[in-house]
mmCIF file of C-alpha atoms in Angstrom:
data_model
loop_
_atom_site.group_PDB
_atom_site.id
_atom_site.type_symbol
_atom_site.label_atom_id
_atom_site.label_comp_id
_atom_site.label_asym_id
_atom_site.label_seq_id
_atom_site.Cartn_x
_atom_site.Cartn_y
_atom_site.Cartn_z
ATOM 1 C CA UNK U 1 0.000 0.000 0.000
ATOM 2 C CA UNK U 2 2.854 2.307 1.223
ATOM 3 C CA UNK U 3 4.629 1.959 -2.443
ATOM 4 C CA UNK U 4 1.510 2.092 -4.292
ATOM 5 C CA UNK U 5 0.901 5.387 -2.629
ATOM 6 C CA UNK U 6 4.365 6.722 -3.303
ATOM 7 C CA UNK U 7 4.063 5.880 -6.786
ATOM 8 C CA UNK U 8 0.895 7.113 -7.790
ATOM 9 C CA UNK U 9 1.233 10.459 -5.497
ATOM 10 C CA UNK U 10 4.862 11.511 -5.905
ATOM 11 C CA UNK U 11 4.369 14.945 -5.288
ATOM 12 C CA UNK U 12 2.091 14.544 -2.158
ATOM 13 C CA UNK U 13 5.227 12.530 -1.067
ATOM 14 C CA UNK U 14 7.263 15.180 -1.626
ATOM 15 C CA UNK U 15 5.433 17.925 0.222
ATOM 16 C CA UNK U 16 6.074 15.939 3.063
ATOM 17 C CA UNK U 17 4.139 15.801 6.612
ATOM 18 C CA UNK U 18 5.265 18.935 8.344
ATOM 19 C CA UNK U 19 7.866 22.023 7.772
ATOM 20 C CA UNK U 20 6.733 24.885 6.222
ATOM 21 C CA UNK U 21 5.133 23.596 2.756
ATOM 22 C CA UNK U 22 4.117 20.172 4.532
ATOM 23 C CA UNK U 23 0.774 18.925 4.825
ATOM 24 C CA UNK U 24 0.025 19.296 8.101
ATOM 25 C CA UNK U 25 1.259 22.334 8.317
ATOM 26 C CA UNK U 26 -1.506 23.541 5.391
ATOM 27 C CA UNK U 27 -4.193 21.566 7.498
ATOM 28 C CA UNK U 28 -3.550 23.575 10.717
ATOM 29 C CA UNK U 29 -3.566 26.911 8.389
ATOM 30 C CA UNK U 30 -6.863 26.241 7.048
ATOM 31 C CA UNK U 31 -8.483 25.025 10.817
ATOM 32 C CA UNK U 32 -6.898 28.776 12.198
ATOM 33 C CA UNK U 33 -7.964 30.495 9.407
ATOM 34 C CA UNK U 34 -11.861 28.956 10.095
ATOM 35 C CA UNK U 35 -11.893 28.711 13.626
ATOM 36 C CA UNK U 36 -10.766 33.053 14.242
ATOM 37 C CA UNK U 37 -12.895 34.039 11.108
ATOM 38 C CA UNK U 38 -15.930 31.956 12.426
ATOM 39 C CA UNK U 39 -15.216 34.070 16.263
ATOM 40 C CA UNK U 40 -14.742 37.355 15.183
ATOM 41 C CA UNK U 41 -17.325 36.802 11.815
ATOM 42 C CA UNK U 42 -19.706 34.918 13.491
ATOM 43 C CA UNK U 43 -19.987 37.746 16.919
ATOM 44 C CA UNK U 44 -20.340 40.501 14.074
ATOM 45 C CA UNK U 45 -22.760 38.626 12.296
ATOM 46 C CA UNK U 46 -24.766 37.665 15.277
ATOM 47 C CA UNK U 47 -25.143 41.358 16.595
ATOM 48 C CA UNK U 48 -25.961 42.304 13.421
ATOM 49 C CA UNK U 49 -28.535 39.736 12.713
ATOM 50 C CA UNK U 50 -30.019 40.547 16.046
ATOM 51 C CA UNK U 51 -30.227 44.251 15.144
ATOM 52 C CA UNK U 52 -32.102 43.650 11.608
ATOM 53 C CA UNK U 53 -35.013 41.789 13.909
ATOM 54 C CA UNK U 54 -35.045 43.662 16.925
ATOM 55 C CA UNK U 55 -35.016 47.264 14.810
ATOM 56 C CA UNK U 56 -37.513 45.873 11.815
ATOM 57 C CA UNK U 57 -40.845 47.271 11.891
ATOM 58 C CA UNK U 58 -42.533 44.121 13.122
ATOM 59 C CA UNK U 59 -39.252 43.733 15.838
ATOM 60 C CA UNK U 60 -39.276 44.078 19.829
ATOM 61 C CA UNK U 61 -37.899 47.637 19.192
ATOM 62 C CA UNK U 62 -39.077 48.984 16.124
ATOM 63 C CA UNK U 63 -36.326 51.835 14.736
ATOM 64 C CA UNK U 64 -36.356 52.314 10.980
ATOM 65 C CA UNK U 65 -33.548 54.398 10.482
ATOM 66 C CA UNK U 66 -31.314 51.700 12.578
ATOM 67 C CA UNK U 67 -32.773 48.978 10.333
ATOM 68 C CA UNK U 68 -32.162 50.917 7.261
ATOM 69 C CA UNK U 69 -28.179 51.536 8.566
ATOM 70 C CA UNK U 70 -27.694 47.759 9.546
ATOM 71 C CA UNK U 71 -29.627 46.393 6.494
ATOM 72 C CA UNK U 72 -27.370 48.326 3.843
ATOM 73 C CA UNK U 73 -24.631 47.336 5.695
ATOM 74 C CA UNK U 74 -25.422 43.673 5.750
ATOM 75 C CA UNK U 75 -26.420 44.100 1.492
ATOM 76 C CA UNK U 76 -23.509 46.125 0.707
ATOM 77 C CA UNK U 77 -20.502 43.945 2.132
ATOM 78 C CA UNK U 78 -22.608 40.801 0.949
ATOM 79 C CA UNK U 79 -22.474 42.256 -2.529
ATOM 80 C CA UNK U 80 -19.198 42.297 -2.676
ATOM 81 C CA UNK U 81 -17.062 39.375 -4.539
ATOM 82 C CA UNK U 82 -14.704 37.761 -1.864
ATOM 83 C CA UNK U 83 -11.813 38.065 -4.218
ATOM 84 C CA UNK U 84 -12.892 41.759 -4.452
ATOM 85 C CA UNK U 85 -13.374 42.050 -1.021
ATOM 86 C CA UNK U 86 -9.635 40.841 -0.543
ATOM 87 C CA UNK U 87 -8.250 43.220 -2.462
ATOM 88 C CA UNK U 88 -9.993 46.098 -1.400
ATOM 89 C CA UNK U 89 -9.874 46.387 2.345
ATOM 90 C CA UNK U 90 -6.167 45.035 1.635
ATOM 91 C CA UNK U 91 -5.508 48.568 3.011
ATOM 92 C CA UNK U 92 -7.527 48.080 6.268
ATOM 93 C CA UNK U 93 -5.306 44.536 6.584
ATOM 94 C CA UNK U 94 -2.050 46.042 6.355
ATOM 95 C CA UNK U 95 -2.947 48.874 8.895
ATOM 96 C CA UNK U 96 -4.430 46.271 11.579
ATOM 97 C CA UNK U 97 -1.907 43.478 11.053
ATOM 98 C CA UNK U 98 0.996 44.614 9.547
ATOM 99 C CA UNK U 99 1.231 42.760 6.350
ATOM 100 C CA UNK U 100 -1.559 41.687 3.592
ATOM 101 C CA UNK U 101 0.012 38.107 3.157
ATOM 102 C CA UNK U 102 -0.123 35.107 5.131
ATOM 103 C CA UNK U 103 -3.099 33.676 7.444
ATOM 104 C CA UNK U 104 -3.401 36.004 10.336
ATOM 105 C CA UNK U 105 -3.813 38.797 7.649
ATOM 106 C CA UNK U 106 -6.320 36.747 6.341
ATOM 107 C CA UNK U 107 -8.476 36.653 8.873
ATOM 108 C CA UNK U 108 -9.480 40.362 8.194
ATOM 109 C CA UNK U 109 -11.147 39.494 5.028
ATOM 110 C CA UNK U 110 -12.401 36.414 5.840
ATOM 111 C CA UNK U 111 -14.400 37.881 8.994
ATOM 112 C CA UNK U 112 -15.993 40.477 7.100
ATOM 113 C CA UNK U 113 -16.687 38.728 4.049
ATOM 114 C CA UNK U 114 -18.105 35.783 6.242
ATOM 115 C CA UNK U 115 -20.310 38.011 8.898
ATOM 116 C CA UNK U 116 -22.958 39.501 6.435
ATOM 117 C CA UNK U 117 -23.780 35.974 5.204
ATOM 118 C CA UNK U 118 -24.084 34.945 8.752
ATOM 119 C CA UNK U 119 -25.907 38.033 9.986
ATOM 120 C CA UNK U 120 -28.729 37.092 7.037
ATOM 121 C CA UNK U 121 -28.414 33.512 8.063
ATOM 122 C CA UNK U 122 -29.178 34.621 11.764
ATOM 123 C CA UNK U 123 -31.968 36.593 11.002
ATOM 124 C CA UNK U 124 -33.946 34.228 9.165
ATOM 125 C CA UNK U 125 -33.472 32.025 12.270
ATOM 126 C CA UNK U 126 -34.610 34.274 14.756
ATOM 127 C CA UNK U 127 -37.301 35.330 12.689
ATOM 128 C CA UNK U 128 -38.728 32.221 12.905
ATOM 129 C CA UNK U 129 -39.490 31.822 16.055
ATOM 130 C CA UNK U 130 -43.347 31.727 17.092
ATOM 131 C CA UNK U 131 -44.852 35.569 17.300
ATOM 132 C CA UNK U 132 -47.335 34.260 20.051
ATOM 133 C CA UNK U 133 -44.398 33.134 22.089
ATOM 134 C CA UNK U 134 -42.205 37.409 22.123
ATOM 135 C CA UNK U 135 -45.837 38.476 22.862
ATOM 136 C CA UNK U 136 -46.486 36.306 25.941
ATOM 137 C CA UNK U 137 -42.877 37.521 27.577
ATOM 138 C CA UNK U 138 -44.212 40.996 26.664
ATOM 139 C CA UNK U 139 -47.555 40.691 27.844
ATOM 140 C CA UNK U 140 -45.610 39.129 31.256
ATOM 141 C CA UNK U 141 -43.025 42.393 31.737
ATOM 142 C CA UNK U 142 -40.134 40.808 30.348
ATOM 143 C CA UNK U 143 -37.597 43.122 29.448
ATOM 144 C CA UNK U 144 -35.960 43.244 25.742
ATOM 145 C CA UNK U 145 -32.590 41.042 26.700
ATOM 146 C CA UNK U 146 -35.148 38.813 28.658
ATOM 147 C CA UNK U 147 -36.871 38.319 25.059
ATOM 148 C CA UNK U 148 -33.649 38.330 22.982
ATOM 149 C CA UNK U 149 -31.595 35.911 25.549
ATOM 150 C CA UNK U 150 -35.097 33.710 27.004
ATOM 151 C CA UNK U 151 -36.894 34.189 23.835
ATOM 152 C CA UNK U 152 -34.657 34.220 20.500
ATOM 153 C CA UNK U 153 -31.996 32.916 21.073
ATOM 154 C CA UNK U 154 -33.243 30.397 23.222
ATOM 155 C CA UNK U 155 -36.280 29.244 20.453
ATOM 156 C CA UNK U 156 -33.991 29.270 17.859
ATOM 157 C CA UNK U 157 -30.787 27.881 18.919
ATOM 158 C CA UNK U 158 -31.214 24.536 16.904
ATOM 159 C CA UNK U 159 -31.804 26.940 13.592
ATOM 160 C CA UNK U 160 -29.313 28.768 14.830
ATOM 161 C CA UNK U 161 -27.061 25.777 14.857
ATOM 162 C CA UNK U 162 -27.630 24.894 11.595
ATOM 163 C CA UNK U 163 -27.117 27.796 10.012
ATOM 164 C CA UNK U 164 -24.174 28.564 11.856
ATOM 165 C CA UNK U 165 -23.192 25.058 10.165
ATOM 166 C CA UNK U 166 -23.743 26.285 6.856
ATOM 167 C CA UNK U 167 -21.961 29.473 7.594
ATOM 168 C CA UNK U 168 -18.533 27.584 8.724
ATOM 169 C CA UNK U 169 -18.773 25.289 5.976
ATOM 170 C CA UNK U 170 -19.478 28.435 3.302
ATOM 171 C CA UNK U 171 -16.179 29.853 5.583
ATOM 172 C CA UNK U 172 -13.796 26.646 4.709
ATOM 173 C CA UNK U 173 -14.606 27.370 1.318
ATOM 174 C CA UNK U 174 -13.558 31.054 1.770
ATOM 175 C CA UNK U 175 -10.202 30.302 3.182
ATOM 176 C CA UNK U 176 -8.788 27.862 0.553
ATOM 177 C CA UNK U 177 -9.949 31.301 -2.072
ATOM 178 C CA UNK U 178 -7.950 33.070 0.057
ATOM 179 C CA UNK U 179 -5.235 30.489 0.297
ATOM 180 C CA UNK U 180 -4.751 30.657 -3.414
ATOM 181 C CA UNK U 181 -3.836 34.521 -2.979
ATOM 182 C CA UNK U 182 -0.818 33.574 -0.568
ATOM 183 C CA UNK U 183 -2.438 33.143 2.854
ATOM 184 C CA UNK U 184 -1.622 29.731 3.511
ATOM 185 C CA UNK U 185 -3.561 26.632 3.822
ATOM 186 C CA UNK U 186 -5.209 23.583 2.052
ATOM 187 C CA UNK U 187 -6.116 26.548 -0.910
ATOM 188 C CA UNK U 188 -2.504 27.371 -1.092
ATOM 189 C CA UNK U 189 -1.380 23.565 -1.471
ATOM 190 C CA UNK U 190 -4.061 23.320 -4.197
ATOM 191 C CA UNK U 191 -3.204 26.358 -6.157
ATOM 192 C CA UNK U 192 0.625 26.323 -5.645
ATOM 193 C CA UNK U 193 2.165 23.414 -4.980
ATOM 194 C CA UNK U 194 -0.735 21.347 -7.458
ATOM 195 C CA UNK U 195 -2.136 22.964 -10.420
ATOM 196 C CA UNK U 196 0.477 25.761 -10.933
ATOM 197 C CA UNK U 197 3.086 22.967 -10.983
ATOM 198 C CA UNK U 198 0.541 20.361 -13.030
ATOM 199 C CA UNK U 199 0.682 18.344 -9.676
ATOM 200 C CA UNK U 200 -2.137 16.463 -10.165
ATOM 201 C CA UNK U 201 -2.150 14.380 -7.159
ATOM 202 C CA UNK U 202 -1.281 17.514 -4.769
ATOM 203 C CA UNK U 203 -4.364 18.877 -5.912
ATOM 204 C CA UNK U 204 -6.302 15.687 -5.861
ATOM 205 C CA UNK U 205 -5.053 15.411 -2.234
ATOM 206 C CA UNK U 206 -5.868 18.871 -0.875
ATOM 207 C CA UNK U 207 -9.340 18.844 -2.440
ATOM 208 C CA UNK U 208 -10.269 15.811 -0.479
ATOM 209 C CA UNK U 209 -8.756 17.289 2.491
ATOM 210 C CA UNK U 210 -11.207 20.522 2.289
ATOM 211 C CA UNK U 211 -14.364 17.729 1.526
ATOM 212 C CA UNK U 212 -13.169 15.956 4.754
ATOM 213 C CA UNK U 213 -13.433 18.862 6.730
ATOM 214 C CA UNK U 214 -16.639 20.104 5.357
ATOM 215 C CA UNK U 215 -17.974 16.899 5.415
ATOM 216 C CA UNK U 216 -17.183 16.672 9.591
ATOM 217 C CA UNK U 217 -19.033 20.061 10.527
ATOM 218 C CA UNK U 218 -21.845 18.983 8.416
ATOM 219 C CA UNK U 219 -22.318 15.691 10.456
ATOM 220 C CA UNK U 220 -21.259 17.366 13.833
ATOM 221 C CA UNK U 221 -23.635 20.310 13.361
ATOM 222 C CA UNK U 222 -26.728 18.059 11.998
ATOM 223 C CA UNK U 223 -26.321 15.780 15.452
ATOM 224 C CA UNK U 224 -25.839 18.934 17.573
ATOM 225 C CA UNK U 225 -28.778 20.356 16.390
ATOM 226 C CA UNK U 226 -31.137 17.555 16.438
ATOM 227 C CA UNK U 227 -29.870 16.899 19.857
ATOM 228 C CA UNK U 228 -31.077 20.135 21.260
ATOM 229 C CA UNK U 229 -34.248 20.464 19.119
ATOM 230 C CA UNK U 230 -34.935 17.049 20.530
ATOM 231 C CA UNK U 231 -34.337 17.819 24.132
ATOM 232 C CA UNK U 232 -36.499 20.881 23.960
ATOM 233 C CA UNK U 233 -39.505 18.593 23.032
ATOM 234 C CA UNK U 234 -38.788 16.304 25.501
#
């Protein structure tokens, strides 16, 4: 198996396991890239998702100039290509990191071309829950972080789950694009060390890699979420 493998993936061979072109090495680029992107991303996407219901019309708190602010915010960054997006607050990167290559000046780009998706994603959720149910904590004298913490989030946190799935597994995606620009990662392996060198196998390799990963949140955030939508019924 060993020399099968060597002889039919040469240049995966030759990457080797670790150092700073090794395999491993991409693997723990790519998980750092996701897991600061999805923090920082996903805490700006869930404020603003919050806003957009709370300050809609038919929201909790009802402030249409807020909505309006928050809502072209959300469209206007969503708009935006993420190999644009790269390239344009490249400026904003290089003042708050220090450099515009590599994957900690990554994460910049990544976060805010992740958090409008999310902050859609987040709205839709919380928008779904039950109208009778924010009424009854109103009609009670709850207070508005009573209804957003005992009420929203609470109702929707196996929507919120899932879509918090989708958004990390939209974000893996994000980070090998931004890999092939020089920040590092399964994308980089793909990009240069496979098909800009017609390494086949390299790229072969890497791709399966990303569908691994993806593949694991998807399974780990379906079972976490019909976990806790089951043990709310119960």
């Amino acid at each position: 198996m060993k020399e099968w493998f060597i002889t039919n993936f040469p240049n995966v061979v030759q990457q080797g396991w670790t150092g700073e072109t090794g395999w491993w090495t991409s693997i723990v680029q790519t998980l750092y890239m996701t897991f600061w992107s999805a923090i920082f991303g996903g805490i700006a996407g869930l404020i603003f998702g919050i806003a957009l219901v709370l300050f809609d019309s038919d929201g909790i708190m009802p402030n249409k100039i807020i909505f309006n602010i928050v809502d072209k915010i959300v469209s206007l960054f969503r708009a935006i290509p993420f190999i644009i997006l790269l390239a344009f607050i490249a400026p904003v990167t290089q003042k708050i990191v220090g450099t515009q290559i590599g994957t900690t000046a990554a994460l910049v780009p990544l976060s805010v071309g992740v958090f409008p998706f999310y902050a859609r994603q987040v709205q839709v959720a919380l928008q779904s829950v039950n109208q009778g149910t924010i009424e009854s904590a109103q009609s009670l004298g709850s207070s508005n972080w009573d209804i957003i913490s005992g009420v929203y989030l609470s109702e929707a946190f196996p929507e919120l789950i899932r879509v918090s799935t989708v958004t990390l597994i939209s974000l893996v995606g994000l980070t090998a694009m931004a890999g092939a620009i020089g920040a590092g990662g399964l994308g980089n392996m793909a990009i240069s060390y496979g098909y800009n060198r017609f390494a086949n196998d390299t790229t072969l390799v890497a791709t399966i890699l990303v569908v691994i990963m993806v593949l694991i949140i998807q399974v780990v955030g379906d079972v976490w979420a019909r976990w806790i939508d089951h043990s709310s019924k119960a």
